[in-house]
Tab-separated table of C-alpha atoms in Angstrom:
chain	number	residue	atom	x	y	z
R	1	MET	CA	26.103	-30.797	8.176
R	2	GLY	CA	28.629	-32.383	11.222
R	3	ALA	CA	24.960	-34.673	12.339
R	4	TYR	CA	24.346	-36.506	9.275
R	5	SER	CA	27.574	-38.951	10.387
R	6	ASN	CA	25.706	-39.579	13.858
R	7	ILE	CA	22.921	-41.319	11.819
R	8	ASP	CA	24.729	-44.605	10.554
R	9	ALA	CA	26.311	-44.809	14.004
R	10	MET	CA	22.963	-45.639	15.665
R	11	GLY	CA	22.315	-48.120	13.073
R	12	ALA	CA	19.198	-46.437	11.321
R	13	THR	CA	17.019	-48.287	8.652
R	14	ALA	CA	15.780	-46.372	5.173
R	15	ALA	CA	13.213	-46.280	5.944
R	16	ASP	CA	15.325	-43.128	8.993
R	17	TRP	CA	17.197	-41.964	6.184
R	18	GLN	CA	13.660	-41.888	3.955
R	19	SER	CA	11.963	-40.064	6.831
R	20	ALA	CA	14.907	-37.782	7.544
R	21	LEU	CA	14.741	-36.684	3.181
R	22	GLU	CA	10.961	-35.604	3.074
R	23	TRP	CA	11.527	-33.621	6.052
R	24	TRP	CA	14.215	-31.863	4.389
R	25	ARG	CA	12.647	-31.358	2.210
R	26	ASP	CA	9.570	-29.742	3.250
R	27	ALA	CA	11.460	-27.559	4.769
R	28	GLY	CA	13.399	-26.588	2.003
R	29	VAL	CA	16.541	-27.779	1.626
R	30	ASP	CA	17.912	-28.604	-1.820
R	31	VAL	CA	21.678	-29.395	-1.197
R	32	LEU	CA	23.485	-31.159	1.894
R	33	VAL	CA	26.529	-29.051	1.974
R	34	ASP	CA	26.822	-25.438	3.729
R	35	ASP	CA	28.020	-22.893	1.193
R	36	GLN	CA	31.590	-22.035	3.456
R	37	VAL	CA	34.387	-24.960	3.756
R	38	ARG	CA	33.834	-26.505	7.150
R	39	ASP	CA	36.552	-28.122	9.685
R	40	TRP	CA	34.671	-29.887	11.842
R	41	LEU	CA	36.888	-30.621	14.656
R	42	ALA	CA	38.097	-28.067	15.017
R	43	VAL	CA	37.582	-25.858	18.675
R	44	PRO	CA	34.547	-22.839	17.822
R	45	PRO	CA	35.343	-19.746	19.059
R	46	PRO	CA	33.925	-18.136	22.160
R	47	SER	CA	30.246	-17.867	21.824
R	48	ALA	CA	29.797	-13.952	21.275
R	49	PRO	CA	27.280	-12.603	24.598
R	50	VAL	CA	23.587	-12.200	22.792
R	51	PRO	CA	22.926	-8.373	23.562
R	52	ASN	CA	19.290	-8.542	25.660
R	53	SER	CA	19.349	-12.264	26.083
R	54	VAL	CA	17.217	-13.525	29.703
R	55	VAL	CA	19.616	-15.562	31.468
R	56	VAL	CA	17.567	-16.863	34.098
R	57	ALA	CA	18.853	-19.551	36.875
R	58	ALA	CA	16.694	-22.062	38.153
R	59	PRO	CA	15.874	-21.618	42.207
R	60	ALA	CA	17.095	-23.103	44.776
R	61	ALA	CA	18.155	-26.462	45.227
R	62	ASP	CA	16.745	-27.099	48.469
R	63	VAL	CA	13.152	-26.035	46.913
R	64	LEU	CA	13.083	-29.219	44.515
R	65	PRO	CA	14.673	-32.958	44.834
R	66	ASP	CA	17.522	-32.097	44.127
R	67	THR	CA	18.664	-35.702	42.166
R	68	ILE	CA	16.809	-36.306	38.450
R	69	ALA	CA	16.058	-39.592	39.684
R	70	ALA	CA	14.005	-38.041	43.330
R	71	PHE	CA	12.972	-35.347	40.451
R	72	ALA	CA	10.730	-37.480	38.575
R	73	THR	CA	9.623	-39.452	41.377
R	74	TRP	CA	8.478	-36.114	42.985
R	75	ARG	CA	7.187	-34.821	39.081
R	76	LEU	CA	4.258	-37.836	38.681
R	77	GLY	CA	3.737	-38.035	42.198
R	78	PRO	CA	0.871	-34.926	44.464
R	79	ASP	CA	3.143	-32.936	45.230
R	80	ALA	CA	3.907	-31.575	41.345
R	81	PRO	CA	2.057	-28.094	40.907
R	82	GLU	CA	-0.692	-30.218	38.794
R	83	ALA	CA	-1.048	-33.543	40.764
R	84	GLY	CA	-4.656	-32.659	41.076
R	85	TRP	CA	-5.577	-32.089	38.025
R	86	SER	CA	-8.097	-34.640	35.961
R	87	GLY	CA	-6.147	-37.164	33.757
R	88	VAL	CA	-2.876	-39.231	34.323
R	89	SER	CA	0.874	-37.131	34.347
R	90	LEU	CA	3.782	-37.796	31.242
R	91	ALA	CA	6.623	-38.529	32.616
R	92	ALA	CA	10.722	-37.602	30.914
R	93	ILE	CA	11.603	-40.053	28.618
R	94	GLY	CA	15.117	-39.963	27.417
R	95	PRO	CA	18.545	-40.311	28.531
R	96	ALA	CA	18.831	-38.004	31.392
R	97	ASP	CA	22.459	-36.829	30.862
R	98	ALA	CA	21.598	-36.349	27.249
R	99	THR	CA	23.242	-33.827	24.988
R	100	VAL	CA	20.198	-32.226	23.941
R	101	MET	CA	17.201	-31.806	25.613
R	102	VAL	CA	13.228	-31.093	24.270
R	103	LEU	CA	10.942	-29.484	25.656
R	104	VAL	CA	6.648	-28.601	24.980
R	105	ASP	CA	4.474	-26.842	26.930
R	106	CYS	CA	1.451	-30.125	28.040
R	107	PRO	CA	0.984	-33.182	26.822
R	108	ASP	CA	-1.592	-33.294	23.839
R	109	ARG	CA	-4.836	-35.011	23.921
R	110	GLU	CA	-3.562	-38.436	22.398
R	111	ASP	CA	-0.552	-38.900	24.388
R	112	GLY	CA	-2.616	-39.544	27.300
R	113	ASP	CA	-3.976	-42.976	26.092
R	114	ALA	CA	-0.714	-43.416	24.763
R	115	GLY	CA	0.928	-42.701	27.875
R	116	ALA	CA	4.437	-41.014	25.673
R	117	LEU	CA	4.317	-37.396	25.276
R	118	LEU	CA	4.459	-36.504	21.206
R	119	SER	CA	2.352	-39.481	20.229
R	120	GLY	CA	0.293	-39.571	17.135
R	121	VAL	CA	0.797	-37.856	13.768
R	122	THR	CA	2.479	-34.691	15.777
R	123	GLY	CA	5.158	-37.585	16.823
R	124	ARG	CA	5.678	-38.898	13.598
R	125	LEU	CA	6.732	-35.477	12.046
R	126	PHE	CA	9.382	-34.738	15.437
R	127	ASP	CA	10.736	-38.093	14.750
R	128	ARG	CA	11.247	-36.370	11.066
R	129	MET	CA	13.092	-33.507	12.342
R	130	LEU	CA	15.127	-35.576	14.783
R	131	ALA	CA	16.334	-37.401	11.936
R	132	ALA	CA	17.205	-34.442	9.854
R	133	ILE	CA	19.724	-33.350	12.328
R	134	GLY	CA	21.115	-36.862	13.181
R	135	LEU	CA	19.135	-37.508	16.740
R	136	SER	CA	16.045	-39.789	17.840
R	137	ARG	CA	14.345	-40.354	20.881
R	138	GLU	CA	16.671	-43.149	22.087
R	139	THR	CA	19.179	-39.700	22.507
R	140	VAL	CA	17.284	-37.218	23.928
R	141	HIS	CA	15.471	-36.025	26.626
R	142	VAL	CA	11.677	-35.014	26.116
R	143	ALA	CA	9.757	-33.761	29.287
R	144	ALA	CA	6.801	-31.573	29.255
R	145	VAL	CA	6.366	-28.609	31.643
R	146	CYS	CA	2.920	-28.994	32.219
R	147	ALA	CA	3.001	-33.486	32.950
R	148	ARG	CA	-0.706	-33.120	33.014
R	149	ARG	CA	-3.034	-32.043	30.174
R	150	PRO	CA	-4.695	-28.814	31.690
R	151	SER	CA	-8.085	-29.358	30.864
R	152	SER	CA	-8.476	-26.288	28.109
R	153	GLY	CA	-5.881	-27.914	26.365
R	154	ARG	CA	-3.794	-24.541	27.097
R	155	MET	CA	-1.235	-23.629	30.395
R	156	SER	CA	-2.460	-20.540	31.924
R	157	ARG	CA	-0.770	-17.673	32.632
R	158	GLU	CA	-1.851	-18.413	36.097
R	159	ILE	CA	0.569	-21.665	36.730
R	160	GLU	CA	2.799	-20.476	34.351
R	161	ALA	CA	5.657	-18.950	36.807
R	162	ARG	CA	5.334	-22.156	38.990
R	163	LEU	CA	5.729	-25.010	36.446
R	164	GLY	CA	8.297	-22.433	34.721
R	165	GLU	CA	11.189	-22.602	38.398
R	166	VAL	CA	10.238	-27.189	37.426
R	167	ALA	CA	10.954	-27.327	34.438
R	168	ARG	CA	14.174	-24.701	34.885
R	169	HIS	CA	14.875	-26.880	37.897
R	170	HIS	CA	14.709	-30.154	35.154
R	171	ILE	CA	17.359	-28.710	33.679
R	172	GLU	CA	19.426	-28.037	35.490
R	173	LEU	CA	18.942	-31.357	37.020
R	174	VAL	CA	19.730	-32.559	34.036
R	175	ALA	CA	21.943	-29.894	32.380
R	176	PRO	CA	22.242	-30.710	28.103
R	177	LYS	CA	24.520	-28.367	26.298
R	178	ARG	CA	21.245	-27.618	23.495
R	179	LEU	CA	17.938	-26.755	24.647
R	180	LEU	CA	14.691	-27.076	22.532
R	181	LEU	CA	11.784	-25.107	23.957
R	182	LEU	CA	9.391	-26.058	21.681
R	183	GLY	CA	6.133	-23.224	21.561
R	184	ASP	CA	5.397	-20.257	22.074
R	185	ALA	CA	3.780	-20.842	26.209
R	186	THR	CA	7.098	-23.184	26.364
R	187	SER	CA	9.742	-20.278	25.541
R	188	ARG	CA	7.621	-18.250	28.832
R	189	ALA	CA	8.048	-20.333	30.807
R	190	VAL	CA	11.412	-20.931	30.855
R	191	LEU	CA	12.927	-18.215	29.196
R	192	SER	CA	10.231	-15.340	30.457
R	193	MET	CA	9.943	-14.292	26.872
R	194	ASP	CA	8.167	-15.163	23.682
R	195	ARG	CA	9.563	-17.869	21.067
R	196	GLN	CA	9.091	-14.949	18.539
R	197	ALA	CA	11.117	-12.560	20.948
R	198	ALA	CA	14.082	-15.343	21.892
R	199	ARG	CA	14.131	-16.904	18.149
R	200	GLY	CA	16.696	-16.752	16.298
R	201	SER	CA	19.840	-16.691	18.148
R	202	LEU	CA	21.139	-19.495	21.488
R	203	GLN	CA	19.945	-18.095	24.063
R	204	PRO	CA	22.161	-18.683	27.494
R	205	PHE	CA	19.995	-20.626	30.258
R	206	ASN	CA	22.934	-20.111	33.481
R	207	HIS	CA	22.126	-23.060	36.030
R	208	LYS	CA	24.718	-24.043	39.211
R	209	ARG	CA	26.084	-26.911	36.884
R	210	GLY	CA	27.100	-24.789	33.770
R	211	THR	CA	25.182	-22.788	30.915
R	212	THR	CA	22.964	-24.854	28.336
R	213	GLY	CA	22.728	-22.942	25.151
R	214	VAL	CA	18.725	-22.750	23.852
R	215	ILE	CA	16.456	-22.287	20.625
R	216	ALA	CA	13.205	-21.563	21.028
R	217	SER	CA	11.254	-22.793	18.319
R	218	LEU	CA	7.768	-24.218	17.097
R	219	HIS	CA	5.425	-26.246	18.030
R	220	PRO	CA	5.273	-29.861	15.732
R	221	ARG	CA	1.200	-29.195	16.117
R	222	LEU	CA	1.580	-25.888	14.224
R	223	LEU	CA	3.780	-27.001	11.461
R	224	ILE	CA	0.666	-30.206	11.029
R	225	GLU	CA	-1.995	-26.777	10.895
R	226	ARG	CA	0.833	-24.962	9.189
R	227	PRO	CA	3.370	-26.457	6.456
R	228	ALA	CA	5.199	-23.618	5.218
R	229	LEU	CA	6.851	-22.672	8.856
R	230	LYS	CA	8.509	-25.972	8.669
R	231	ALA	CA	11.265	-23.799	6.472
R	232	GLU	CA	11.861	-21.490	9.436
R	233	SER	CA	11.842	-24.985	11.721
R	234	TRP	CA	14.829	-26.504	9.905
R	235	ARG	CA	16.247	-23.799	10.269
R	236	ASP	CA	16.355	-23.262	14.455
R	237	LEU	CA	17.336	-27.397	14.486
R	238	GLN	CA	20.018	-26.098	12.389
R	239	LEU	CA	21.128	-23.196	14.853
R	240	LEU	CA	20.637	-25.872	17.572
R	241	VAL	CA	23.084	-28.173	16.297
R	242	LYS	CA	26.170	-26.623	15.406
R	243	ASP	CA	28.911	-26.782	16.882
R	244	LEU	CA	27.227	-29.694	18.470
R	245	GLU	CA	29.908	-31.883	18.477
R	246	ALA	CA	32.616	-30.486	19.254
């Protein structure tokens, strides 16, 4: 992958390399080259339309704050959809103009104690996944569809639609080239389809600032429970960064 060269540019340590190598090993990667020679400097051909793909437009700009700073404040304030729930709301992290954005469904239980999304064991696996494709938390924008953890640990279908509108507006404000959706609920909220129906191809998400290529994949918490799925996740990650540097 062309992303390999980015790791040194970011000043990765030996521990970062080791973490990435462990992820590649778990995902079943046994070669460090593609089957075919690539010209990484070539302009990629136009993407072919995806049959039966769902293109979801963000809501009108006057519904929610129209700057990322104002939106971030609103997202943690009393008018957010989940503001009345118990617990704390967790802010998005990472550059507001990141090339890659990552969305999870909601904070895990330990995230509230840590005060950050994707903490603990799940977060360490997530960091390894990013390192394996030449990315890091410092280079991606990470957010949750549901900023506060529901009491059941899952988003209810009743609020999923509204939170999906909020998440799509967030995506429009960041306008990343690529978006990684982790988990079924995240895929439903943003793409209005289950992860299994959306996976395997780059789904187009059209918004006022352009088009974002979307990959629906597995949440790291599921990969911890079912390590055999890491190979499937690895294919999704490769598709996420394919031609990203062009």
